[in-house]
């Protein structure tokens, strides 16, 4: 596994959705230590759905500054407070049938290459494990995954800050490591994507 | 109606559950946990401690929660997530592997049983409303009223009036997490019955 100490995972000290038994080698920080933390050596920040959003709101400027310094933020969860640049509040899906949860890859992307979206939508034949709603996107964002009525459930935003945000209305994509499923590579590809994206952002800031 | 406060740590699922109008009408206050002080619970009859609370926050408020019960208050505790944070006196938590899939089996059986069908809570909700997966069981002290158990008598939901001057309503279920995360319909039926029972029922 790649060394990922320069990626910081905010720890909520809580067992939330898709956060169970995640294997990783990121740096970790208790979320309540975030206000005092020095983030200079970090290239990316991963924030999960069980985060204290009141705390995030109080640290909104710090989060924006981090992105604006040409860095990457990954968030997966349900936003209900305005702390993530460019992002809107979570809109739950009105569900009439399990098909309403079906995920489509709308724009091919290395993170989801070779993934059978059935494996994201269903677990043992039960639907709805990934996303049960969406966050409306900022203009110019790149949508990767959608629900059947085109609701964007994973998007990449390179317009709202001088960095890059990956926003998911499901989980933060950290728990896809089962080699027996087509989804098994998602987590390692996400990490690879973070490194590449950071390298691109740095190149861009040198050119400017 | 009793004065109920729900604890809240800024998490989306708590936010949805506590602010849903049909539940919020039973709440006198939603208290943000990082800002709690020793006297925050004084004016309430009941406090609800949500499941999966950040372990550091739980450690900090634990003595105040216990004091509240010792002074006669009622504490409701949803799945406390970790045996490290033994908030409840004499709870004797036992972790159990969670079977998220029991209802897909051929002879679907959740393994949950009703122990005290005459208890007032069951005028408000049924065993089915309390049936989804669970993360472990409690072995509460003698004298506690055990309402829902596993087949081998581990407590899933119990009411303890013997460990303190007040009342502990303790369950390994986590309805506010699932309802607040927009899945698992039984959890909504559970909360639909549980809130009115808390506010007006006999316990």
mmCIF file of C-alpha atoms in Angstrom:
data_model
loop_
_atom_site.group_PDB
_atom_site.id
_atom_site.type_symbol
_atom_site.label_atom_id
_atom_site.label_comp_id
_atom_site.label_asym_id
_atom_site.label_seq_id
_atom_site.Cartn_x
_atom_site.Cartn_y
_atom_site.Cartn_z
ATOM 1 C CA UNK A 1 0.000 0.000 0.000
ATOM 2 C CA UNK A 2 1.178 3.523 -0.794
ATOM 3 C CA UNK A 3 2.305 5.709 2.073
ATOM 4 C CA UNK A 4 -0.491 8.122 2.780
ATOM 5 C CA UNK A 5 0.606 9.992 5.879
ATOM 6 C CA UNK A 6 0.116 13.234 3.995
ATOM 7 C CA UNK A 7 -3.604 12.496 3.735
ATOM 8 C CA UNK A 8 -5.504 13.437 6.869
ATOM 9 C CA UNK A 9 -8.595 11.545 7.985
ATOM 10 C CA UNK A 10 -10.760 13.399 10.477
ATOM 11 C CA UNK A 11 -11.795 10.869 13.090
ATOM 12 C CA UNK A 12 -15.291 11.212 14.547
ATOM 13 C CA UNK A 13 -14.707 8.451 17.154
ATOM 14 C CA UNK A 14 -17.995 7.013 16.041
ATOM 15 C CA UNK A 15 -19.200 4.107 13.950
ATOM 16 C CA UNK A 16 -21.148 5.586 11.080
ATOM 17 C CA UNK A 17 -22.230 4.398 7.667
ATOM 18 C CA UNK A 18 -19.493 2.976 5.512
ATOM 19 C CA UNK A 19 -16.949 3.791 8.165
ATOM 20 C CA UNK A 20 -16.833 0.354 9.683
ATOM 21 C CA UNK A 21 -13.507 -1.508 9.723
ATOM 22 C CA UNK A 22 -11.824 0.772 7.227
ATOM 23 C CA UNK A 23 -8.219 -0.271 6.552
ATOM 24 C CA UNK A 24 -5.975 2.646 5.792
ATOM 25 C CA UNK A 25 -2.634 4.256 6.465
ATOM 26 C CA UNK A 26 -3.720 7.881 6.492
ATOM 27 C CA UNK A 27 -2.837 10.270 9.281
ATOM 28 C CA UNK A 28 -5.667 10.572 11.726
ATOM 29 C CA UNK A 29 -6.852 13.449 13.822
ATOM 30 C CA UNK A 30 -9.676 13.586 16.320
ATOM 31 C CA UNK A 31 -12.114 16.051 14.773
ATOM 32 C CA UNK A 32 -12.215 18.139 17.947
ATOM 33 C CA UNK A 33 -8.464 18.771 17.545
ATOM 34 C CA UNK A 34 -9.026 20.142 14.058
ATOM 35 C CA UNK A 35 -9.260 23.842 15.089
ATOM 36 C CA UNK A 36 -5.680 23.773 16.458
ATOM 37 C CA UNK A 37 -4.184 21.450 13.842
ATOM 38 C CA UNK A 38 -1.387 22.502 11.526
ATOM 39 C CA UNK A 39 -2.316 21.225 8.082
ATOM 40 C CA UNK A 40 0.748 22.477 6.181
ATOM 41 C CA UNK A 41 2.184 19.020 5.508
ATOM 42 C CA UNK A 42 -1.143 17.552 4.376
ATOM 43 C CA UNK A 43 -2.245 17.301 0.773
ATOM 44 C CA UNK A 44 -5.787 16.129 1.398
ATOM 45 C CA UNK A 45 -8.473 16.016 4.034
ATOM 46 C CA UNK A 46 -11.079 13.241 4.285
ATOM 47 C CA UNK A 47 -14.251 14.058 6.192
ATOM 48 C CA UNK A 48 -16.857 11.409 6.871
ATOM 49 C CA UNK A 49 -20.599 11.446 7.429
ATOM 50 C CA UNK A 50 -20.441 11.203 11.208
ATOM 51 C CA UNK A 51 -18.531 14.491 11.505
ATOM 52 C CA UNK A 52 -19.777 17.237 13.836
ATOM 53 C CA UNK A 53 -21.025 19.765 11.280
ATOM 54 C CA UNK A 54 -21.449 22.519 13.907
ATOM 55 C CA UNK A 55 -17.709 22.157 14.495
ATOM 56 C CA UNK A 56 -17.046 22.234 10.754
ATOM 57 C CA UNK A 57 -19.138 25.382 10.417
ATOM 58 C CA UNK A 58 -17.068 27.087 13.119
ATOM 59 C CA UNK A 59 -13.956 26.131 11.134
ATOM 60 C CA UNK A 60 -15.333 27.013 7.740
ATOM 61 C CA UNK A 61 -12.530 29.485 6.971
ATOM 62 C CA UNK A 62 -9.850 26.961 7.836
ATOM 63 C CA UNK A 63 -11.448 24.419 5.518
ATOM 64 C CA UNK A 64 -11.670 26.910 2.663
ATOM 65 C CA UNK A 65 -8.095 28.056 3.215
ATOM 66 C CA UNK A 66 -6.946 24.463 3.033
ATOM 67 C CA UNK A 67 -8.688 23.924 -0.322
ATOM 68 C CA UNK A 68 -7.506 27.289 -1.618
ATOM 69 C CA UNK A 69 -3.901 26.313 -0.987
ATOM 70 C CA UNK A 70 -4.241 23.840 -3.863
ATOM 71 C CA UNK A 71 -5.315 20.827 -1.879
ATOM 72 C CA UNK A 72 -7.952 18.134 -2.007
ATOM 73 C CA UNK A 73 -11.002 17.615 0.219
ATOM 74 C CA UNK A 74 -13.102 14.450 0.131
ATOM 75 C CA UNK A 75 -16.457 14.494 1.893
ATOM 76 C CA UNK A 76 -19.084 11.766 2.059
ATOM 77 C CA UNK A 77 -22.263 12.267 4.057
ATOM 78 C CA UNK A 78 -25.367 14.413 4.376
ATOM 79 C CA UNK A 79 -24.683 18.154 4.519
ATOM 80 C CA UNK A 80 -27.091 20.262 6.526
ATOM 81 C CA UNK A 81 -24.888 23.239 7.429
ATOM 82 C CA UNK A 82 -22.976 25.559 5.056
ATOM 83 C CA UNK A 83 -19.329 24.753 5.711
ATOM 84 C CA UNK A 84 -18.152 22.952 2.557
ATOM 85 C CA UNK A 85 -17.255 25.375 -0.286
ATOM 86 C CA UNK A 86 -19.664 25.276 -3.231
ATOM 87 C CA UNK A 87 -21.806 22.542 -1.726
ATOM 88 C CA UNK A 88 -25.558 22.591 -1.119
ATOM 89 C CA UNK A 89 -27.608 20.815 1.511
ATOM 90 C CA UNK A 90 -28.512 17.151 1.167
ATOM 91 C CA UNK A 91 -31.812 16.472 -0.600
ATOM 92 C CA UNK A 92 -33.323 13.095 0.323
ATOM 93 C CA UNK A 93 -34.728 10.981 -2.452
ATOM 94 C CA UNK A 94 -38.396 10.166 -2.440
ATOM 95 C CA UNK A 95 -38.289 6.423 -2.802
ATOM 96 C CA UNK A 96 -41.095 4.527 -4.482
ATOM 97 C CA UNK A 97 -39.198 1.351 -5.344
ATOM 98 C CA UNK A 98 -35.764 -0.135 -4.763
ATOM 99 C CA UNK A 99 -34.960 0.838 -8.368
ATOM 100 C CA UNK A 100 -34.969 4.465 -7.239
ATOM 101 C CA UNK A 101 -31.595 3.732 -5.637
ATOM 102 C CA UNK A 102 -29.944 2.428 -8.816
ATOM 103 C CA UNK A 103 -26.602 4.088 -9.430
ATOM 104 C CA UNK A 104 -25.236 5.045 -12.869
ATOM 105 C CA UNK A 105 -21.722 6.057 -13.816
ATOM 106 C CA UNK A 106 -22.591 9.145 -15.839
ATOM 107 C CA UNK A 107 -19.034 10.180 -16.704
ATOM 108 C CA UNK A 108 -16.370 7.521 -16.757
ATOM 109 C CA UNK A 109 -13.628 8.176 -14.262
ATOM 110 C CA UNK A 110 -10.582 6.183 -13.133
ATOM 111 C CA UNK A 111 -12.031 5.782 -9.607
ATOM 112 C CA UNK A 112 -14.997 3.797 -10.948
ATOM 113 C CA UNK A 113 -13.337 2.018 -13.861
ATOM 114 C CA UNK A 114 -14.544 -1.569 -14.182
ATOM 115 C CA UNK A 115 -17.058 -1.142 -11.364
ATOM 116 C CA UNK A 116 -20.409 -2.853 -11.754
ATOM 117 C CA UNK A 117 -22.704 -0.262 -10.207
ATOM 118 C CA UNK A 118 -25.001 -3.075 -9.066
ATOM 119 C CA UNK A 119 -22.319 -3.799 -6.454
ATOM 120 C CA UNK A 120 -22.594 -0.227 -5.208
ATOM 121 C CA UNK A 121 -26.387 -0.100 -5.177
ATOM 122 C CA UNK A 122 -27.006 -3.531 -3.731
ATOM 123 C CA UNK A 123 -25.590 -5.545 -0.893
ATOM 124 C CA UNK A 124 -26.929 -9.110 -0.719
ATOM 125 C CA UNK A 125 -29.792 -8.026 -2.965
ATOM 126 C CA UNK A 126 -30.776 -5.103 -0.765
ATOM 127 C CA UNK A 127 -30.699 -1.625 -2.313
ATOM 128 C CA UNK A 128 -29.878 1.782 -0.946
ATOM 129 C CA UNK A 129 -26.542 1.190 0.678
ATOM 130 C CA UNK A 130 -24.739 3.919 -1.165
ATOM 131 C CA UNK A 131 -26.881 7.002 -1.634
ATOM 132 C CA UNK A 132 -30.379 7.871 -0.539
ATOM 133 C CA UNK A 133 -30.326 11.408 -1.849
ATOM 134 C CA UNK A 134 -28.016 14.005 -3.367
ATOM 135 C CA UNK A 135 -26.370 17.405 -2.998
ATOM 136 C CA UNK A 136 -27.224 19.856 -5.817
ATOM 137 C CA UNK A 137 -23.964 20.712 -7.592
ATOM 138 C CA UNK A 138 -22.228 24.048 -8.093
ATOM 139 C CA UNK A 139 -22.056 25.187 -11.699
ATOM 140 C CA UNK A 140 -19.109 23.685 -13.522
ATOM 141 C CA UNK A 141 -18.752 20.624 -11.313
ATOM 142 C CA UNK A 142 -18.036 17.246 -12.907
ATOM 143 C CA UNK A 143 -20.655 14.641 -12.030
ATOM 144 C CA UNK A 144 -19.444 11.038 -11.740
ATOM 145 C CA UNK A 145 -22.403 9.086 -10.353
ATOM 146 C CA UNK A 146 -26.139 9.667 -10.471
ATOM 147 C CA UNK A 147 -29.419 8.189 -9.252
ATOM 148 C CA UNK A 148 -32.169 7.384 -11.829
ATOM 149 C CA UNK A 149 -33.595 10.925 -12.014
ATOM 150 C CA UNK A 150 -30.100 12.283 -12.731
ATOM 151 C CA UNK A 151 -29.486 13.331 -9.148
ATOM 152 C CA UNK A 152 -25.705 13.781 -8.801
ATOM 153 C CA UNK A 153 -24.449 11.635 -5.934
ATOM 154 C CA UNK A 154 -20.696 11.957 -6.478
ATOM 155 C CA UNK A 155 -19.182 15.063 -8.032
ATOM 156 C CA UNK A 156 -15.795 16.748 -8.376
ATOM 157 C CA UNK A 157 -15.676 20.508 -7.914
ATOM 158 C CA UNK A 158 -12.648 22.394 -9.279
ATOM 159 C CA UNK A 159 -14.443 25.752 -9.548
ATOM 160 C CA UNK A 160 -15.502 26.761 -6.035
ATOM 161 C CA UNK A 161 -11.966 26.902 -4.617
ATOM 162 C CA UNK A 162 -8.377 26.895 -5.845
ATOM 163 C CA UNK A 163 -8.244 23.245 -4.851
ATOM 164 C CA UNK A 164 -10.450 20.243 -5.599
ATOM 165 C CA UNK A 165 -13.427 18.863 -3.710
ATOM 166 C CA UNK A 166 -14.912 15.420 -4.150
ATOM 167 C CA UNK A 167 -18.390 15.380 -2.648
ATOM 168 C CA UNK A 168 -20.453 12.245 -2.128
ATOM 169 C CA UNK A 169 -23.963 11.955 -0.736
ATOM 170 C CA UNK A 170 -23.088 8.385 0.181
ATOM 171 C CA UNK A 171 -19.989 7.499 2.124
ATOM 172 C CA UNK A 172 -16.455 8.807 1.622
ATOM 173 C CA UNK A 173 -15.534 5.760 -0.548
ATOM 174 C CA UNK A 174 -13.125 4.378 2.053
ATOM 175 C CA UNK A 175 -14.807 1.047 2.622
ATOM 176 C CA UNK A 176 -14.524 -0.481 -0.845
ATOM 177 C CA UNK A 177 -11.677 -2.913 -0.331
ATOM 178 C CA UNK A 178 -13.272 -6.317 -0.857
ATOM 179 C CA UNK A 179 -11.182 -8.010 -3.577
ATOM 180 C CA UNK A 180 -14.118 -10.276 -4.484
ATOM 181 C CA UNK A 181 -16.343 -7.462 -5.666
ATOM 182 C CA UNK A 182 -16.016 -5.132 -8.651
ATOM 183 C CA UNK A 183 -16.106 -2.275 -6.132
ATOM 184 C CA UNK A 184 -13.016 -3.613 -4.359
ATOM 185 C CA UNK A 185 -10.589 -1.187 -6.010
ATOM 186 C CA UNK A 186 -12.537 2.018 -5.397
ATOM 187 C CA UNK A 187 -10.722 2.972 -2.195
ATOM 188 C CA UNK A 188 -7.207 2.454 -3.538
ATOM 189 C CA UNK A 189 -8.125 4.298 -6.726
ATOM 190 C CA UNK A 190 -9.546 7.164 -4.713
ATOM 191 C CA UNK A 191 -6.220 7.428 -2.921
ATOM 192 C CA UNK A 192 -4.327 7.309 -6.204
ATOM 193 C CA UNK A 193 -6.656 9.977 -7.586
ATOM 194 C CA UNK A 194 -5.978 12.197 -4.556
ATOM 195 C CA UNK A 195 -2.212 12.027 -5.189
ATOM 196 C CA UNK A 196 -2.627 12.756 -8.910
ATOM 197 C CA UNK A 197 -5.083 15.545 -8.320
ATOM 198 C CA UNK A 198 -2.761 17.175 -5.803
ATOM 199 C CA UNK A 199 0.139 16.930 -8.265
ATOM 200 C CA UNK A 200 -2.002 18.594 -10.957
ATOM 201 C CA UNK A 201 -3.055 21.367 -8.586
ATOM 202 C CA UNK A 202 0.569 22.049 -7.664
ATOM 203 C CA UNK A 203 1.594 22.177 -11.320
ATOM 204 C CA UNK A 204 -1.213 24.628 -12.025
ATOM 205 C CA UNK A 205 -0.156 26.953 -9.219
ATOM 206 C CA UNK A 206 3.452 26.923 -10.492
ATOM 207 C CA UNK A 207 2.321 27.850 -14.017
ATOM 208 C CA UNK A 208 0.212 30.749 -12.718
ATOM 209 C CA UNK B 1 -46.079 16.296 29.246
ATOM 210 C CA UNK B 2 -42.616 15.592 30.583
ATOM 211 C CA UNK B 3 -39.747 17.923 29.711
ATOM 212 C CA UNK B 4 -37.438 16.082 27.357
ATOM 213 C CA UNK B 5 -34.006 17.157 26.093
ATOM 214 C CA UNK B 6 -32.256 15.331 23.254
ATOM 215 C CA UNK B 7 -28.468 15.467 23.128
ATOM 216 C CA UNK B 8 -26.987 16.398 19.776
ATOM 217 C CA UNK B 9 -23.359 16.382 18.634
ATOM 218 C CA UNK B 10 -23.674 18.109 15.264
ATOM 219 C CA UNK B 11 -24.161 14.881 13.325
ATOM 220 C CA UNK B 12 -26.539 14.749 10.342
ATOM 221 C CA UNK B 13 -28.608 11.774 11.484
ATOM 222 C CA UNK B 14 -29.262 13.258 14.922
ATOM 223 C CA UNK B 15 -30.108 16.555 13.269
ATOM 224 C CA UNK B 16 -32.723 14.946 11.078
ATOM 225 C CA UNK B 17 -34.249 12.790 13.811
ATOM 226 C CA UNK B 18 -34.515 15.526 16.442
ATOM 227 C CA UNK B 19 -35.783 18.163 14.004
ATOM 228 C CA UNK B 20 -38.428 16.034 12.335
ATOM 229 C CA UNK B 21 -41.613 17.924 13.394
ATOM 230 C CA UNK B 22 -43.469 14.822 14.612
ATOM 231 C CA UNK B 23 -40.613 14.117 17.060
ATOM 232 C CA UNK B 24 -39.498 17.671 17.769
ATOM 233 C CA UNK B 25 -42.891 18.459 19.281
ATOM 234 C CA UNK B 26 -41.948 16.139 22.142
ATOM 235 C CA UNK B 27 -38.627 17.905 22.778
ATOM 236 C CA UNK B 28 -38.206 20.926 25.039
ATOM 237 C CA UNK B 29 -34.599 21.337 23.936
ATOM 238 C CA UNK B 30 -31.897 19.993 21.671
ATOM 239 C CA UNK B 31 -28.613 20.305 23.560
ATOM 240 C CA UNK B 32 -25.298 20.522 21.685
ATOM 241 C CA UNK B 33 -23.018 18.121 23.535
ATOM 242 C CA UNK B 34 -19.653 19.967 23.233
ATOM 243 C CA UNK B 35 -21.249 22.958 24.992
ATOM 244 C CA UNK B 36 -22.835 21.035 27.865
ATOM 245 C CA UNK B 37 -21.967 21.895 31.444
ATOM 246 C CA UNK B 38 -22.593 20.158 34.715
ATOM 247 C CA UNK B 39 -25.947 21.904 35.175
ATOM 248 C CA UNK B 40 -27.270 21.597 31.606
ATOM 249 C CA UNK B 41 -29.735 18.833 32.462
ATOM 250 C CA UNK B 42 -31.152 20.436 35.612
ATOM 251 C CA UNK B 43 -34.430 21.690 34.198
ATOM 252 C CA UNK B 44 -35.427 18.474 32.364
ATOM 253 C CA UNK B 45 -37.296 15.329 33.361
ATOM 254 C CA UNK B 46 -35.748 13.175 30.629
ATOM 255 C CA UNK B 47 -32.566 13.293 28.581
ATOM 256 C CA UNK B 48 -31.984 11.218 25.459
ATOM 257 C CA UNK B 49 -28.402 10.177 24.783
ATOM 258 C CA UNK B 50 -28.003 9.291 21.082
ATOM 259 C CA UNK B 51 -26.180 6.229 19.807
ATOM 260 C CA UNK B 52 -22.612 6.319 18.512
ATOM 261 C CA UNK B 53 -21.616 9.434 20.423
ATOM 262 C CA UNK B 54 -17.966 10.462 19.941
ATOM 263 C CA UNK B 55 -16.189 8.512 22.671
ATOM 264 C CA UNK B 56 -14.392 11.574 24.081
ATOM 265 C CA UNK B 57 -17.649 13.502 24.408
ATOM 266 C CA UNK B 58 -19.276 10.534 26.107
ATOM 267 C CA UNK B 59 -16.442 10.313 28.642
ATOM 268 C CA UNK B 60 -16.798 14.001 29.418
ATOM 269 C CA UNK B 61 -20.546 13.993 30.042
ATOM 270 C CA UNK B 62 -20.792 10.560 31.691
ATOM 271 C CA UNK B 63 -20.567 11.836 35.290
ATOM 272 C CA UNK B 64 -23.250 14.449 34.591
ATOM 273 C CA UNK B 65 -25.563 11.885 33.024
ATOM 274 C CA UNK B 66 -25.142 9.605 36.018
ATOM 275 C CA UNK B 67 -25.725 12.477 38.424
ATOM 276 C CA UNK B 68 -28.911 13.369 36.559
ATOM 277 C CA UNK B 69 -30.223 9.817 37.093
ATOM 278 C CA UNK B 70 -29.048 9.790 40.714
ATOM 279 C CA UNK B 71 -31.104 12.932 41.251
ATOM 280 C CA UNK B 72 -34.241 11.233 39.957
ATOM 281 C CA UNK B 73 -34.082 12.012 36.229
ATOM 282 C CA UNK B 74 -34.838 9.590 33.422
ATOM 283 C CA UNK B 75 -31.992 8.801 31.033
ATOM 284 C CA UNK B 76 -32.698 7.200 27.667
ATOM 285 C CA UNK B 77 -29.650 5.633 26.110
ATOM 286 C CA UNK B 78 -29.551 4.301 22.572
ATOM 287 C CA UNK B 79 -26.810 1.909 21.492
ATOM 288 C CA UNK B 80 -23.715 3.271 23.261
ATOM 289 C CA UNK B 81 -21.387 1.898 20.546
ATOM 290 C CA UNK B 82 -18.559 0.834 22.761
ATOM 291 C CA UNK B 83 -18.130 -1.053 25.976
ATOM 292 C CA UNK B 84 -15.259 1.306 26.827
ATOM 293 C CA UNK B 85 -17.698 4.058 27.531
ATOM 294 C CA UNK B 86 -19.770 2.371 30.194
ATOM 295 C CA UNK B 87 -22.140 5.174 30.807
ATOM 296 C CA UNK B 88 -24.867 3.173 32.471
ATOM 297 C CA UNK B 89 -24.336 1.730 35.943
ATOM 298 C CA UNK B 90 -24.349 -2.091 35.952
ATOM 299 C CA UNK B 91 -25.176 -2.343 32.263
ATOM 300 C CA UNK B 92 -22.913 -5.384 31.665
ATOM 301 C CA UNK B 93 -22.641 -4.933 27.946
ATOM 302 C CA UNK B 94 -21.744 -7.901 25.768
ATOM 303 C CA UNK B 95 -20.738 -7.271 22.178
ATOM 304 C CA UNK B 96 -22.409 -9.602 19.683
ATOM 305 C CA UNK B 97 -21.655 -9.973 16.024
ATOM 306 C CA UNK B 98 -24.347 -8.058 14.163
ATOM 307 C CA UNK B 99 -26.464 -10.005 11.716
ATOM 308 C CA UNK B 100 -27.692 -7.306 9.357
ATOM 309 C CA UNK B 101 -29.277 -9.956 7.202
ATOM 310 C CA UNK B 102 -31.469 -12.110 9.436
ATOM 311 C CA UNK B 103 -34.603 -11.168 7.469
ATOM 312 C CA UNK B 104 -33.192 -12.599 4.242
ATOM 313 C CA UNK B 105 -33.012 -16.116 5.702
ATOM 314 C CA UNK B 106 -35.512 -18.740 4.639
ATOM 315 C CA UNK B 107 -37.158 -18.975 8.046
ATOM 316 C CA UNK B 108 -36.598 -15.352 8.871
ATOM 317 C CA UNK B 109 -36.318 -14.948 12.575
ATOM 318 C CA UNK B 110 -34.844 -11.900 14.184
ATOM 319 C CA UNK B 111 -34.110 -13.723 17.415
ATOM 320 C CA UNK B 112 -35.841 -10.994 19.420
ATOM 321 C CA UNK B 113 -38.498 -11.826 21.968
ATOM 322 C CA UNK B 114 -40.961 -9.846 24.007
ATOM 323 C CA UNK B 115 -40.495 -10.447 27.753
ATOM 324 C CA UNK B 116 -43.008 -8.139 29.395
ATOM 325 C CA UNK B 117 -45.950 -7.848 26.976
ATOM 326 C CA UNK B 118 -48.043 -6.127 29.649
ATOM 327 C CA UNK B 119 -45.562 -3.273 29.912
ATOM 328 C CA UNK B 120 -47.034 0.122 29.076
ATOM 329 C CA UNK B 121 -44.488 0.700 26.272
ATOM 330 C CA UNK B 122 -46.240 -1.975 24.214
ATOM 331 C CA UNK B 123 -49.385 0.109 24.105
ATOM 332 C CA UNK B 124 -47.286 2.429 21.972
ATOM 333 C CA UNK B 125 -45.205 0.085 19.833
ATOM 334 C CA UNK B 126 -44.912 -3.597 18.921
ATOM 335 C CA UNK B 127 -42.031 -6.042 18.939
ATOM 336 C CA UNK B 128 -41.891 -5.722 15.136
ATOM 337 C CA UNK B 129 -41.327 -1.977 15.522
ATOM 338 C CA UNK B 130 -38.307 -2.765 17.691
ATOM 339 C CA UNK B 131 -36.959 -5.391 15.334
ATOM 340 C CA UNK B 132 -33.955 -4.680 13.214
ATOM 341 C CA UNK B 133 -30.347 -5.653 13.786
ATOM 342 C CA UNK B 134 -28.676 -5.121 17.138
ATOM 343 C CA UNK B 135 -25.040 -4.800 18.106
ATOM 344 C CA UNK B 136 -24.977 -6.609 21.396
ATOM 345 C CA UNK B 137 -26.881 -7.261 24.604
ATOM 346 C CA UNK B 138 -26.969 -6.071 28.190
ATOM 347 C CA UNK B 139 -27.139 -8.165 31.353
ATOM 348 C CA UNK B 140 -28.833 -5.627 33.600
ATOM 349 C CA UNK B 141 -29.045 -5.850 37.393
ATOM 350 C CA UNK B 142 -31.711 -7.896 39.180
ATOM 351 C CA UNK B 143 -34.870 -5.875 39.545
ATOM 352 C CA UNK B 144 -34.600 -4.163 36.166
ATOM 353 C CA UNK B 145 -37.619 -4.623 33.889
ATOM 354 C CA UNK B 146 -36.389 -6.389 30.790
ATOM 355 C CA UNK B 147 -38.771 -5.718 27.898
ATOM 356 C CA UNK B 148 -37.106 -7.139 24.796
ATOM 357 C CA UNK B 149 -34.446 -9.848 24.747
ATOM 358 C CA UNK B 150 -32.588 -12.227 22.494
ATOM 359 C CA UNK B 151 -33.551 -15.912 22.652
ATOM 360 C CA UNK B 152 -30.874 -16.482 25.292
ATOM 361 C CA UNK B 153 -32.282 -13.658 27.437
ATOM 362 C CA UNK B 154 -29.704 -10.963 26.716
ATOM 363 C CA UNK B 155 -31.453 -7.616 27.140
ATOM 364 C CA UNK B 156 -32.094 -5.513 24.031
ATOM 365 C CA UNK B 157 -34.329 -3.031 25.820
ATOM 366 C CA UNK B 158 -34.737 -2.605 29.580
ATOM 367 C CA UNK B 159 -35.867 -0.151 32.206
ATOM 368 C CA UNK B 160 -33.760 0.059 35.357
ATOM 369 C CA UNK B 161 -35.142 1.795 38.440
ATOM 370 C CA UNK B 162 -32.906 0.025 40.909
ATOM 371 C CA UNK B 163 -29.442 1.385 40.068
ATOM 372 C CA UNK B 164 -30.273 5.016 40.782
ATOM 373 C CA UNK B 165 -32.979 7.219 42.270
ATOM 374 C CA UNK B 166 -34.123 7.827 38.701
ATOM 375 C CA UNK B 167 -34.806 5.665 35.673
ATOM 376 C CA UNK B 168 -32.506 4.278 32.996
ATOM 377 C CA UNK B 169 -34.172 3.293 29.721
ATOM 378 C CA UNK B 170 -31.426 1.434 27.920
ATOM 379 C CA UNK B 171 -31.416 -0.247 24.531
ATOM 380 C CA UNK B 172 -28.901 -1.681 22.130
ATOM 381 C CA UNK B 173 -31.081 -0.374 19.295
ATOM 382 C CA UNK B 174 -30.138 2.770 17.390
ATOM 383 C CA UNK B 175 -33.385 4.072 15.845
ATOM 384 C CA UNK B 176 -32.400 7.737 15.590
ATOM 385 C CA UNK B 177 -29.288 6.789 13.577
ATOM 386 C CA UNK B 178 -31.227 4.788 11.006
ATOM 387 C CA UNK B 179 -34.212 7.088 10.736
ATOM 388 C CA UNK B 180 -31.851 10.058 10.496
ATOM 389 C CA UNK B 181 -29.862 8.310 7.764
ATOM 390 C CA UNK B 182 -33.026 7.767 5.720
ATOM 391 C CA UNK B 183 -33.271 4.026 5.899
ATOM 392 C CA UNK B 184 -34.901 1.148 7.716
ATOM 393 C CA UNK B 185 -38.638 1.817 8.062
ATOM 394 C CA UNK B 186 -39.035 -0.083 11.362
ATOM 395 C CA UNK B 187 -36.958 2.582 13.070
ATOM 396 C CA UNK B 188 -39.533 5.231 12.180
ATOM 397 C CA UNK B 189 -42.335 3.116 13.647
ATOM 398 C CA UNK B 190 -40.232 2.632 16.767
ATOM 399 C CA UNK B 191 -39.734 6.378 17.218
ATOM 400 C CA UNK B 192 -43.415 7.071 16.387
ATOM 401 C CA UNK B 193 -44.346 5.018 19.454
ATOM 402 C CA UNK B 194 -41.352 5.673 21.669
ATOM 403 C CA UNK B 195 -41.627 9.485 21.838
ATOM 404 C CA UNK B 196 -45.276 9.596 22.986
ATOM 405 C CA UNK B 197 -44.509 6.860 25.529
ATOM 406 C CA UNK B 198 -41.566 8.871 26.874
ATOM 407 C CA UNK B 199 -43.593 12.056 27.045
ATOM 408 C CA UNK B 200 -46.841 10.707 28.447
ATOM 409 C CA UNK B 201 -46.667 6.963 29.090
ATOM 410 C CA UNK B 202 -46.044 5.070 32.309
ATOM 411 C CA UNK B 203 -42.425 4.326 33.056
#
